[in-house]
Coordinates of C-alpha atoms in Angstrom, one line a residue:
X13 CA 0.0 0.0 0.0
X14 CA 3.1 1.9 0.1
X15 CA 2.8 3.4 -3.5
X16 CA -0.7 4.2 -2.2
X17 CA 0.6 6.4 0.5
X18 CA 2.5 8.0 -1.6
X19 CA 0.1 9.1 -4.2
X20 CA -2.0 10.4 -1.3
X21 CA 0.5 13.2 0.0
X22 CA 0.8 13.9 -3.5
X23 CA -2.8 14.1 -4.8
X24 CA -5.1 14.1 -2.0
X25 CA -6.2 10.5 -2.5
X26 CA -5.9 8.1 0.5
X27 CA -5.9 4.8 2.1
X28 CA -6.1 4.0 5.9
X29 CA -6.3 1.5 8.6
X30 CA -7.5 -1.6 9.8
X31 CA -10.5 -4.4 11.8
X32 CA -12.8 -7.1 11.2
X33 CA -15.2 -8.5 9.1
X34 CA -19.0 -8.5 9.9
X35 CA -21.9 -10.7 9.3
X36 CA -24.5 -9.9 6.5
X37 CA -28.7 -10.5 7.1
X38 CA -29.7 -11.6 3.8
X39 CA -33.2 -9.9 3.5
X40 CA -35.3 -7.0 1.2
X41 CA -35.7 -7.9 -2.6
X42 CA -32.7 -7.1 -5.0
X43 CA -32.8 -4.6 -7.6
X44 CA -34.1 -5.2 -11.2
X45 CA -31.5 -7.4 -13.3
X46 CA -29.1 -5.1 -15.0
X47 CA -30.6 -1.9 -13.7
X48 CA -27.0 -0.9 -12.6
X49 CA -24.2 -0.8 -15.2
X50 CA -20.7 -2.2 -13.8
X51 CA -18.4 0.8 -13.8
X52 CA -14.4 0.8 -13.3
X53 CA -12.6 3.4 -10.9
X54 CA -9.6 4.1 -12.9
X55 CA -7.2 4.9 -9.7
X56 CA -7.1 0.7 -10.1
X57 CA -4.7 0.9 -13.5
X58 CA -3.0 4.2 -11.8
X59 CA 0.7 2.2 -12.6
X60 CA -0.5 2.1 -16.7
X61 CA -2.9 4.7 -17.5
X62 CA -0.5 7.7 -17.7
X63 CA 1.9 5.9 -20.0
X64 CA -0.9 5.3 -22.3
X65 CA -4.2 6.7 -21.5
X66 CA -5.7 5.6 -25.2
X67 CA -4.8 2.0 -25.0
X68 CA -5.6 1.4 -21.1
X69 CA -9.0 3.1 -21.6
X70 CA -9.6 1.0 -24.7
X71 CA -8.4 -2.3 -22.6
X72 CA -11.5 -1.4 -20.1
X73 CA -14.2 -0.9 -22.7
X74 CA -13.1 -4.2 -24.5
X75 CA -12.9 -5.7 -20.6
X76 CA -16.9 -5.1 -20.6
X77 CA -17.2 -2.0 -18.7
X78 CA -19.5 0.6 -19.7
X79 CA -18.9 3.4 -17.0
X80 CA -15.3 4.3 -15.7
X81 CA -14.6 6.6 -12.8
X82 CA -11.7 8.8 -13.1
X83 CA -9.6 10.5 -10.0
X84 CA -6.3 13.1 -9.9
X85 CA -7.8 15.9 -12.4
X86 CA -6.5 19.3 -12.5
X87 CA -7.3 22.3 -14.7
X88 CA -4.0 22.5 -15.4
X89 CA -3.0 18.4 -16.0
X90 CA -6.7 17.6 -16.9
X91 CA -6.9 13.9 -17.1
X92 CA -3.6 12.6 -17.3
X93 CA -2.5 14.4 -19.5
X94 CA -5.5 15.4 -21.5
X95 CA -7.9 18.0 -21.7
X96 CA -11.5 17.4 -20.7
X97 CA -12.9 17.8 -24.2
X98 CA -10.4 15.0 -25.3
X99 CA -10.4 12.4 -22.5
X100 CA -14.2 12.9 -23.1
X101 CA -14.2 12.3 -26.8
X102 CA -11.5 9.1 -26.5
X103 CA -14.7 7.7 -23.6
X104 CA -17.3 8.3 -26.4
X105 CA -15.0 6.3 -28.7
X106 CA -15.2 3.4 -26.7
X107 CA -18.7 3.5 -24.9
X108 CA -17.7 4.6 -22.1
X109 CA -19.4 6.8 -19.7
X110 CA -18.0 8.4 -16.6
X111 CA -21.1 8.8 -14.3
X112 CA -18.3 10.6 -11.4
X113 CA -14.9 11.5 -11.0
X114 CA -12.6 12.0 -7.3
X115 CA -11.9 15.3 -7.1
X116 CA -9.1 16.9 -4.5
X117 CA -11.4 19.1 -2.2
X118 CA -8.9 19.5 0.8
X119 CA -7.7 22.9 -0.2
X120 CA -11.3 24.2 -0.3
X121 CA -12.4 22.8 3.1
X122 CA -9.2 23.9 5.1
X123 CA -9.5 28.0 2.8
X124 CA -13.3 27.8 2.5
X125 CA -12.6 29.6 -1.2
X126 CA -15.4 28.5 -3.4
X127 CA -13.0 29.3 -6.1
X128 CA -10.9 26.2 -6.0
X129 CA -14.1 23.9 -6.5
X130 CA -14.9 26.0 -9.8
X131 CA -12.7 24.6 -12.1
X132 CA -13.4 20.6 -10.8
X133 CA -16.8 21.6 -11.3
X134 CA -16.0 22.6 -15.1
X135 CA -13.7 19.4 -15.4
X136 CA -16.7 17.3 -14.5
X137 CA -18.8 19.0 -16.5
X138 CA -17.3 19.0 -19.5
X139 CA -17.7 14.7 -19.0
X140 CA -21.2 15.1 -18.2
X141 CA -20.6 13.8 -14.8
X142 CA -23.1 13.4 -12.2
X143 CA -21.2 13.5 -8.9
X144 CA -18.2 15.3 -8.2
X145 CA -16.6 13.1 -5.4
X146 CA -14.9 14.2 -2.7
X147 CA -12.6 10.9 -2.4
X148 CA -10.7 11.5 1.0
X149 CA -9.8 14.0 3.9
X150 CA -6.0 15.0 5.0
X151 CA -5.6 13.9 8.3
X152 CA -5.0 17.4 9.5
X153 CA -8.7 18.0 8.6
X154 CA -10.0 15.6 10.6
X155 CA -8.8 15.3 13.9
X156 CA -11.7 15.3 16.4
X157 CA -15.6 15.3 15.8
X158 CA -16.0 19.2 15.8
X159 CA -13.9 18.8 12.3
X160 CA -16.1 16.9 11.1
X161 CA -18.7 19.1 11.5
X162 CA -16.5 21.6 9.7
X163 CA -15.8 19.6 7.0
X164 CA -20.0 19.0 6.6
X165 CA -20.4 22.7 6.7
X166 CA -17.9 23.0 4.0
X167 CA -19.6 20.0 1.8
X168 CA -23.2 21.8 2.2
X169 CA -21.1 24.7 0.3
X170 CA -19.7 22.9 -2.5
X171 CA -22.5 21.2 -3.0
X172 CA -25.1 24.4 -3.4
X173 CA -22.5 25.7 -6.0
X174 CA -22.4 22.3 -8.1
X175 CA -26.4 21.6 -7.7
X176 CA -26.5 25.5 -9.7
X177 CA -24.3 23.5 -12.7
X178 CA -26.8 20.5 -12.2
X179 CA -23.8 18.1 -10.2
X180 CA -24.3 16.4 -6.6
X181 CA -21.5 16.2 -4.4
X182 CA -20.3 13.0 -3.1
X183 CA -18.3 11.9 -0.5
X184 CA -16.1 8.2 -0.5
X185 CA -15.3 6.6 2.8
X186 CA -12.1 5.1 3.9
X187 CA -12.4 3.3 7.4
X188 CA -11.1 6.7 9.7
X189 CA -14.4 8.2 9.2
X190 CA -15.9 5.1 11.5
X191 CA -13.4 6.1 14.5
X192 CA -15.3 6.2 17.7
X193 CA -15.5 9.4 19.4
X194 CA -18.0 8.7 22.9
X195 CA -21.0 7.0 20.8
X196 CA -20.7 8.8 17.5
X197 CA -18.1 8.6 14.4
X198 CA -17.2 11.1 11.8
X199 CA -19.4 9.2 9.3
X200 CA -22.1 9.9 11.6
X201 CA -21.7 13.5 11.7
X202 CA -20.9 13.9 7.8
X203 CA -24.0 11.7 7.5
X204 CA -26.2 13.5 9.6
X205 CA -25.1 17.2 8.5
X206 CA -24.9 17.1 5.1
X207 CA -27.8 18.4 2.7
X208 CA -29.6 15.3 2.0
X209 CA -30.8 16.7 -1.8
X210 CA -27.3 18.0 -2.5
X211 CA -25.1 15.7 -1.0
X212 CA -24.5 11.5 -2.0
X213 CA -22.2 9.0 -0.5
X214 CA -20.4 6.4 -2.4
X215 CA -19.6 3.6 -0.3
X216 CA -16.7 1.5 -0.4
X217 CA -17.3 -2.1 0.9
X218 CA -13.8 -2.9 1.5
X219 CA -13.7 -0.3 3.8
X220 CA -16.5 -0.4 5.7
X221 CA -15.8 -4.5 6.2
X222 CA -12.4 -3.7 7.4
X223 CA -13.9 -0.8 9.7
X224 CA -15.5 -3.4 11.4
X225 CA -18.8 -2.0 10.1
X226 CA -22.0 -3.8 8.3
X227 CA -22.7 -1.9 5.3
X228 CA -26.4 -3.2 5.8
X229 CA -27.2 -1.2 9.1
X230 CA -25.9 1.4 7.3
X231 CA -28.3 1.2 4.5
X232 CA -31.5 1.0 7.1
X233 CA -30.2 4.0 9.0
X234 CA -29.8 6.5 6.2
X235 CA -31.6 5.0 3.3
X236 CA -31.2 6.4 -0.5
X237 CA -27.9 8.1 0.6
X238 CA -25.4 5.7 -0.8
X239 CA -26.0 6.3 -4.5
X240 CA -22.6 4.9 -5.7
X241 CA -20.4 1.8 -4.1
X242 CA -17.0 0.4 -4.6
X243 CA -16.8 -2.7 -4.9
X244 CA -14.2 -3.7 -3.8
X245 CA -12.9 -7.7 -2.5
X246 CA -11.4 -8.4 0.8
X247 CA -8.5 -11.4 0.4
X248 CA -9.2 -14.4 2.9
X249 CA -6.3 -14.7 4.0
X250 CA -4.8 -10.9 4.5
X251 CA -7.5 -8.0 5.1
X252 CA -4.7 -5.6 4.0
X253 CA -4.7 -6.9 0.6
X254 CA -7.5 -6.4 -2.1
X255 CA -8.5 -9.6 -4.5
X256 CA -10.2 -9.8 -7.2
X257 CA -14.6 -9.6 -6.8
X258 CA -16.1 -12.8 -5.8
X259 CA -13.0 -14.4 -4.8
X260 CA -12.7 -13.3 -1.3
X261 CA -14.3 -12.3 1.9
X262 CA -17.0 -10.1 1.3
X263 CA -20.6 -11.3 0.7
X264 CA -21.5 -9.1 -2.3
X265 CA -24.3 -11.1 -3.1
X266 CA -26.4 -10.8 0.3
X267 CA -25.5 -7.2 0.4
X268 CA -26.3 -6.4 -3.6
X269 CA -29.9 -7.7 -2.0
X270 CA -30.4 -4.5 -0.7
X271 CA -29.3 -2.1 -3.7
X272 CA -32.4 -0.3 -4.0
X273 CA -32.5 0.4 0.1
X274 CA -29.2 1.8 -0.4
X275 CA -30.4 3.7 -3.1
X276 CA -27.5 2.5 -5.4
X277 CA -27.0 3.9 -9.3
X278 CA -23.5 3.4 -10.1
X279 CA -21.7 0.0 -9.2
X280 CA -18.0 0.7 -9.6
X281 CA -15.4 -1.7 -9.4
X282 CA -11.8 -1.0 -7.8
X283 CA -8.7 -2.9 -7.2
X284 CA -6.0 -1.3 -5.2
X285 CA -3.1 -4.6 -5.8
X286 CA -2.4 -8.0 -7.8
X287 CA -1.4 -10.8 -8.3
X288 CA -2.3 -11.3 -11.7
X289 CA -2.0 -8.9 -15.2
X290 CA -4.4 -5.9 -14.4
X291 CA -6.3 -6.3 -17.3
X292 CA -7.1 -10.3 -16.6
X293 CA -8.0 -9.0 -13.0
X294 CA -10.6 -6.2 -14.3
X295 CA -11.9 -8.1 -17.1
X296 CA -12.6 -11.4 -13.9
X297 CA -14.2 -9.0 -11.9
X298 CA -16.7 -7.6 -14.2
X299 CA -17.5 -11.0 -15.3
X300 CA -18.1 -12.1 -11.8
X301 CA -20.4 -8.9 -10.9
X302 CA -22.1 -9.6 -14.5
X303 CA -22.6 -12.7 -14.1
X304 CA -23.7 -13.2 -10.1
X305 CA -25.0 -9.1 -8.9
X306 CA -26.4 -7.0 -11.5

């Protein structure tokens, strides 16, 4: 996870921690067959797709993928190395929709300058995005529950300026936000002060499982909030370590039961390591989440 680390203090996108794995009820009716299209976050071919954004975005179309999420944009180095216009032209190419994006927000929340948001927002719209998602928080921004209720404040804002371009915030879990403060977390707080018409979640599984947490109680507490997950396998043998879906610990099936409680729209797949060729990974998991989920 080092390289992971790394790309963090450099980009604003993050990994943490550590815990257990929790039981799944198996109840509520699933969603429609094929009501949600299998998306890719692209942070999973980080090591390939700056050498050669055209062929690795080609590769995940071809893998089966009809929606990819992208992460890391700037105004300045757009998406890898392409502008907006023309990442967004090489996605029509191929089929390929990207429904959100993980935009760097921690300069807004710790200035408060609306500003810095303005040209993400542009990024994303140029894709026709529907979330712009806030994919992690410096540690410095988070260090007790009365930052959290900072960093909710600071969502509502973005949020009213991207509903006026027609976006929803969004905001992706790691597992600090589930650290206990008395009988509350900061996920509870974000959760519960956050404009419910403005602003999404997207859940990431893997996290929430290695948080200790049971995505399921989650659903029935705040229901229709998480409109986007990661999925995202847990290996059997090392909870550090990703696999590929259906192949390890996490009970996708029991909790895909409950899609529509959750409120889900976008499935997205993500894969932080290997142990296989990226592209056989990608192309195992989409088959698997075709084949036995959506």
């Amino acid at each position: 996870m080092n390289s992971r680390r790394n790309f963090i203090k450099q980009a604003g996108i993050a990994v943490a921690g550590a815990a257990l794995l929790p039981s799944f009820a198996c109840s509520s009716t699933p969603a429609a067959a094929g009501a949600h299209p299998i998306g890719l976050q692209l942070y999973t071919l980080r090591e390939l797709l700056p050498k050669d954004v055209k062929g690795v975005i080609e590769k995940v179309a071809k893998a089966g993928y009809k929606e990819v999420e992208t992460y890391g944009y700037t105004a300045d180095a757009g998406f890898w190395g392409l502008d907006a216009k023309t990442f967004k032209g090489l996605l029509d190419a191929n089929g390929l929709k990207a429904p959100s994006g993980h935009f760097g927000l921690d300069g807004f929340i710790k200035s408060g300058n609306l500003d810095e948001v303005k040209p993400l927002i542009e990024g994303a719209l140029t894709l026709n995005m529907e979330y712009l998602t806030c994919p992690y928080l410096d540690e410095s921004l988070r260090p007790d529950l009365d930052a959290f209720k900072k960093v909710a404040a600071r969502l509502n804002e973005a949020a009213e300026l991207c509903a006026k371009s027609g976006l929803q915030l969004a905001y992706h879990n790691h597992d600090f936000e589930f650290k206990k403060y008395g009988e509350t977390t900061g996920y509870d707080i974000l959760l519960q002060e956050t404009d419910k018409k403005n602003v999404q979640f997207e859940m990431d599984l893997y996290w929430v499982v290695r948080s200790g947490n049971d995505p399921l109680a989650l659903f029935a507490k705040h229901p229709g909030r998480f409109v986007m997950w990661h999925v995202k396998d847990m290996d059997k043998a090392n909870n550090t370590i990703n696999t590929e879906v259906g192949t390890g610990k996490i009970d996708f099936k029991s909790i895909y039961k409950h899609a529509k409680e959750s409120g889900l729209k976008h499935l997205i797949v993500e894969q932080e390591n290997f142990s296989k060729d990226p592209f056989v990974s990608i192309k195992q998991s989409f088959d698997y989440v075709n084949r036995e989920l959506v």
